[in-house]
Amino acid sequence: MAENDCRTNLIAAAIPMFAAKGLNGVSVRDIAREAGVNLSMISYYFGGKEGLYAAVLTDQFASLLKIEDIDRMEVDTLQKFEMYVRAIVTRYREYPYLLRFYTSELTNPTPCFETIVKPAIKRVIEILITAFSKGFSHQEFRDNLHPVDSVLSLAGMINFYFLIEPVTEGLIDHSQNRDEELIRHIMDIFTRGVLKS
Amino acid sequence: MAENDCRTNLIAAAIPMFAAKGLNGVSVRDIAREAGVNLSMISYYFGGKEGLYAAVLTDQFASLLKIEDIDRMEVDTLQKFEMYVRAIVTRYREYPYLLRFYTSELTNPTPCFETIVKPAIKRVIEILITAFSKGFSHQEFRDNLHPVDSVLSLAGMINFYFLIEPVTEGLIDHSQNRDEELIRHIMDIFTRGVLKS
DNA sequence: GTCTATATTGCGATAGAC
DNA sequence: GTCTATCGCAATATAGAC
């Protein structure tokens, strides 16, 4: 095995395995076998199983933070929300295991939750709240709306759609073909839901 | 220990432990110690760790299915949706660990997912779809709406609010005090989002 | 039904050769 | 940097006494 392909192969093999069964559901032996790498390389490169898990999460959640770009865009508030929804869909298609780490850490937090996961998610939510508050102060939205509740509603609609897939895969087409329809649909409900009519 | 308090105590002790760390994150030794019961009682009453976990999930998801009542109510469609949101909030307050099992099984499914969790969640979603379709055929809703996407949006708003609590607890009051405001807020967005204007 | 004691397996980690 | 061999521990499960 050339150079530090070991490191790369271990992370690549660990991502779907940790995503499927969680930190405690996978053994380092299984990961090493799947990566085609010697067991002891996990300690050598990552200091142990938890270090490998942390490296996986760091990799996965770095992609989520690209959403920060929205903050610096010079577009109106509703467009920012559509960019957010679109960015989430793109991330989940590009990183098919990201949502699993996201919800797994929310539900059964490991030490990585406080250091990696929570800061990343919080940053995204704060950007949405800032955007909403700006539109709110410009009186774009109905004035009995709560900024945090409103942006959590939007985030909930798009995230839950992917989370619930194992239950609804027989009821609806969850493939990429329908992504544009989904985005339009969610933005449609949200826009009419919050805008002054 | 009197009679089969063993069984009851084991389930009661296991609920918060499995909810916090998942099936693989907890040992039967820890559960037995916490329940004040001998280790071997887990095999005696439940046939092993997975049997205990299945008993816990059966108990938790039976409560979710009480939502079925909505199906038989003679009220208009939007009222059914409000009843659903209200029932979810009530369930999560009454069963503070239910959502963890719900999302844990969606994210890192065990054998219980197919037998216990998926049927329960699917049943609830189907009831919502039926209700929406009825209102749809009565032309209550805008006609470019998709029934499944629409009810998943509503379910996403309320479920995500509870799921994201570990991140937003510093930003918003997640206590029961605000439940009515939350319900009104979500129903407000959803109603304006789907209704003909 | 409940206990103690133990069988057995699999775990994560590492010492030490190369 | 990579390997083999192994240590020490914790896991689930159960046999058998009471």
Short mmCIF file of C-alpha atoms in Angstrom, two decimals, chain A:
data_model
loop_
_atom_site.label_atom_id
_atom_site.label_comp_id
_atom_site.label_asym_id
_atom_site.label_seq_id
_atom_site.Cartn_x
_atom_site.Cartn_y
_atom_site.Cartn_z
CA MET A 1 0.00 0.00 0.00
CA ALA A 2 1.57 3.23 -1.19
CA GLU A 3 2.45 6.09 1.13
CA ASN A 4 -0.43 7.16 3.36
CA ASP A 5 -3.17 5.61 1.30
CA CYS A 6 -3.76 3.85 4.59
CA ARG A 7 -5.15 6.97 6.15
CA THR A 8 -7.37 7.73 3.16
CA ASN A 9 -8.60 4.16 2.80
CA LEU A 10 -9.45 3.90 6.47
CA ILE A 11 -11.57 7.05 6.39
CA ALA A 12 -13.26 6.01 3.16
CA ALA A 13 -14.13 2.60 4.56
CA ALA A 14 -15.21 3.98 7.93
CA ILE A 15 -17.69 6.55 6.60
CA PRO A 16 -20.46 4.18 5.46
CA MET A 17 -19.83 1.79 8.34
CA PHE A 18 -20.04 4.39 11.12
CA ALA A 19 -22.99 5.99 9.32
CA ALA A 20 -24.91 2.72 9.26
CA LYS A 21 -24.27 1.46 12.76
CA GLY A 22 -22.87 4.31 14.81
CA LEU A 23 -19.60 4.56 16.70
CA ASN A 24 -20.39 1.63 18.99
CA GLY A 25 -21.88 -0.62 16.31
CA VAL A 26 -18.67 -1.10 14.33
CA SER A 27 -15.39 -2.73 15.36
CA VAL A 28 -11.96 -1.53 14.30
CA ARG A 29 -11.30 -5.04 13.00
CA ASP A 30 -14.23 -4.75 10.56
CA ILE A 31 -13.10 -1.32 9.40
CA ALA A 32 -9.51 -2.44 8.84
CA ARG A 33 -10.64 -5.49 6.90
CA GLU A 34 -12.99 -3.41 4.74
CA ALA A 35 -10.22 -0.86 4.08
CA GLY A 36 -7.73 -3.58 3.24
CA VAL A 37 -5.39 -2.17 5.86
CA ASN A 38 -3.71 -3.61 8.91
CA LEU A 39 -5.60 -3.23 12.16
CA SER A 40 -2.75 -1.46 13.91
CA MET A 41 -2.81 1.39 11.39
CA ILE A 42 -5.89 2.83 13.06
CA SER A 43 -3.98 3.53 16.25
CA TYR A 44 -0.94 4.62 14.27
CA TYR A 45 -2.77 7.25 12.22
CA PHE A 46 -5.68 8.23 14.42
CA GLY A 47 -4.69 7.22 17.94
CA GLY A 48 -7.56 4.76 18.15
CA LYS A 49 -11.15 4.17 17.11
CA GLU A 50 -12.52 7.44 18.49
CA GLY A 51 -9.81 9.36 16.67
CA LEU A 52 -10.84 7.77 13.39
CA TYR A 53 -14.47 8.61 14.11
CA ALA A 54 -13.52 12.21 14.85
CA ALA A 55 -11.58 12.41 11.58
CA VAL A 56 -14.64 11.12 9.72
CA LEU A 57 -16.92 13.68 11.35
CA THR A 58 -14.48 16.53 10.73
CA ASP A 59 -14.44 15.60 7.05
CA GLN A 60 -18.22 15.30 6.79
CA PHE A 61 -19.12 18.49 8.65
CA ALA A 62 -16.57 20.66 6.90
CA SER A 63 -18.82 20.29 3.85
CA LEU A 64 -21.85 21.51 5.77
CA LEU A 65 -20.10 24.76 6.62
CA LYS A 66 -19.83 25.74 2.96
CA ILE A 67 -23.36 26.97 3.48
CA GLU A 68 -21.79 29.95 5.25
CA ASP A 69 -21.37 31.56 1.83
CA ILE A 70 -25.04 32.46 1.89
CA ASP A 71 -24.32 34.96 4.62
CA ARG A 72 -22.25 37.16 2.32
CA MET A 73 -24.62 37.11 -0.66
CA GLU A 74 -26.30 40.33 -1.71
CA VAL A 75 -29.72 38.89 -2.41
CA ASP A 76 -33.10 39.34 -0.78
CA THR A 77 -34.13 37.29 2.22
CA LEU A 78 -36.37 34.77 0.52
CA GLN A 79 -33.67 34.04 -2.03
CA LYS A 80 -31.29 33.29 0.83
CA PHE A 81 -33.71 30.72 2.19
CA GLU A 82 -34.02 29.08 -1.19
CA MET A 83 -30.23 29.01 -1.44
CA TYR A 84 -30.13 27.31 1.94
CA VAL A 85 -32.64 24.63 0.96
CA ARG A 86 -30.83 24.09 -2.33
CA ALA A 87 -27.46 23.86 -0.57
CA ILE A 88 -28.77 21.26 1.89
CA VAL A 89 -30.12 19.12 -0.94
CA THR A 90 -26.82 19.43 -2.81
CA ARG A 91 -24.81 18.50 0.30
CA TYR A 92 -26.94 15.45 1.04
CA ARG A 93 -26.62 14.24 -2.54
CA GLU A 94 -22.88 14.84 -2.57
CA TYR A 95 -22.36 13.40 0.94
CA PRO A 96 -24.94 10.61 1.21
CA TYR A 97 -23.91 9.80 4.79
CA LEU A 98 -23.85 13.32 6.20
CA LEU A 99 -27.44 13.33 7.44
CA ARG A 100 -26.87 10.06 9.30
CA PHE A 101 -23.98 11.55 11.26
CA TYR A 102 -26.04 14.69 11.81
CA THR A 103 -29.02 12.87 13.34
CA SER A 104 -26.97 10.16 15.01
CA GLU A 105 -25.00 12.80 16.93
CA LEU A 106 -28.17 14.71 17.83
CA THR A 107 -29.78 11.54 19.13
CA ASN A 108 -26.86 9.61 20.64
CA PRO A 109 -24.13 12.21 21.10
CA THR A 110 -20.49 11.22 21.37
CA PRO A 111 -17.71 13.55 22.60
CA CYS A 112 -17.59 14.85 19.00
CA PHE A 113 -21.00 16.44 19.35
CA GLU A 114 -19.81 19.41 21.38
CA THR A 115 -16.57 19.92 19.46
CA ILE A 116 -17.56 19.27 15.84
CA VAL A 117 -21.26 18.75 15.24
CA LYS A 118 -22.99 21.30 17.43
CA PRO A 119 -20.82 24.26 16.33
CA ALA A 120 -21.37 23.43 12.65
CA ILE A 121 -25.15 23.07 12.93
CA LYS A 122 -25.44 26.11 15.18
CA ARG A 123 -23.53 28.25 12.71
CA VAL A 124 -25.94 27.35 9.92
CA ILE A 125 -28.99 28.05 12.06
CA GLU A 126 -27.60 31.39 13.18
CA ILE A 127 -27.08 32.44 9.58
CA LEU A 128 -30.72 31.64 8.87
CA ILE A 129 -31.89 33.54 11.93
CA THR A 130 -29.83 36.58 10.93
CA ALA A 131 -31.32 36.49 7.44
CA PHE A 132 -34.83 36.15 8.79
CA SER A 133 -34.38 38.95 11.29
CA LYS A 134 -33.18 41.24 8.53
CA GLY A 135 -36.25 40.53 6.42
CA PHE A 136 -38.35 40.89 9.53
CA SER A 137 -37.03 44.36 10.31
CA HIS A 138 -37.80 45.33 6.71
CA GLN A 139 -41.36 44.20 7.42
CA GLU A 140 -41.32 41.57 4.71
CA PHE A 141 -42.86 38.98 7.03
CA ARG A 142 -45.99 38.85 9.13
CA ASP A 143 -45.26 40.45 12.46
CA ASN A 144 -46.50 37.71 14.77
CA LEU A 145 -43.79 35.34 13.52
CA HIS A 146 -40.96 34.13 15.73
CA PRO A 147 -37.60 34.17 13.88
CA VAL A 148 -36.20 31.00 15.47
CA ASP A 149 -39.41 29.00 15.11
CA SER A 150 -39.71 30.13 11.51
CA VAL A 151 -36.23 29.10 10.38
CA LEU A 152 -36.49 25.81 12.29
CA SER A 153 -39.71 25.15 10.38
CA LEU A 154 -37.87 25.57 7.10
CA ALA A 155 -34.90 23.48 8.23
CA GLY A 156 -37.29 20.84 9.54
CA MET A 157 -39.13 20.51 6.25
CA ILE A 158 -36.02 19.80 4.21
CA ASN A 159 -34.11 17.72 6.74
CA PHE A 160 -37.05 15.55 7.71
CA TYR A 161 -37.72 14.72 4.07
CA PHE A 162 -34.34 12.96 3.92
CA LEU A 163 -34.51 11.53 7.43
CA ILE A 164 -37.85 9.82 6.87
CA GLU A 165 -36.80 8.20 3.57
CA PRO A 166 -36.51 4.64 5.02
CA VAL A 167 -40.23 4.84 5.85
CA THR A 168 -41.56 6.68 2.79
CA GLU A 169 -39.42 5.14 0.05
CA GLY A 170 -42.44 3.06 -0.99
CA LEU A 171 -44.77 6.08 -1.04
CA ILE A 172 -42.71 8.60 -2.93
CA ASP A 173 -39.75 8.89 -5.28
CA HIS A 174 -36.78 10.05 -3.21
CA SER A 175 -34.39 10.17 -6.18
CA GLN A 176 -32.56 13.22 -7.40
CA ASN A 177 -35.09 13.52 -10.27
CA ARG A 178 -37.57 15.09 -7.94
CA ASP A 179 -35.22 17.48 -6.12
CA GLU A 180 -36.33 20.58 -8.03
CA GLU A 181 -39.99 19.79 -7.43
CA LEU A 182 -39.25 19.26 -3.74
CA ILE A 183 -37.40 22.56 -3.42
CA ARG A 184 -40.17 24.44 -5.20
CA HIS A 185 -42.77 22.75 -3.01
CA ILE A 186 -41.08 23.54 0.29
CA MET A 187 -40.28 27.12 -0.71
CA ASP A 188 -43.85 27.53 -1.85
CA ILE A 189 -45.29 26.50 1.51
CA PHE A 190 -42.70 28.46 3.46
CA THR A 191 -43.02 31.62 1.37
CA ARG A 192 -46.80 31.78 1.62
CA GLY A 193 -46.50 30.78 5.25
CA VAL A 194 -44.33 33.67 6.34
CA LEU A 195 -44.88 36.46 3.81
CA LYS A 196 -47.32 39.29 4.34
CA SER A 197 -50.28 38.50 2.14
#
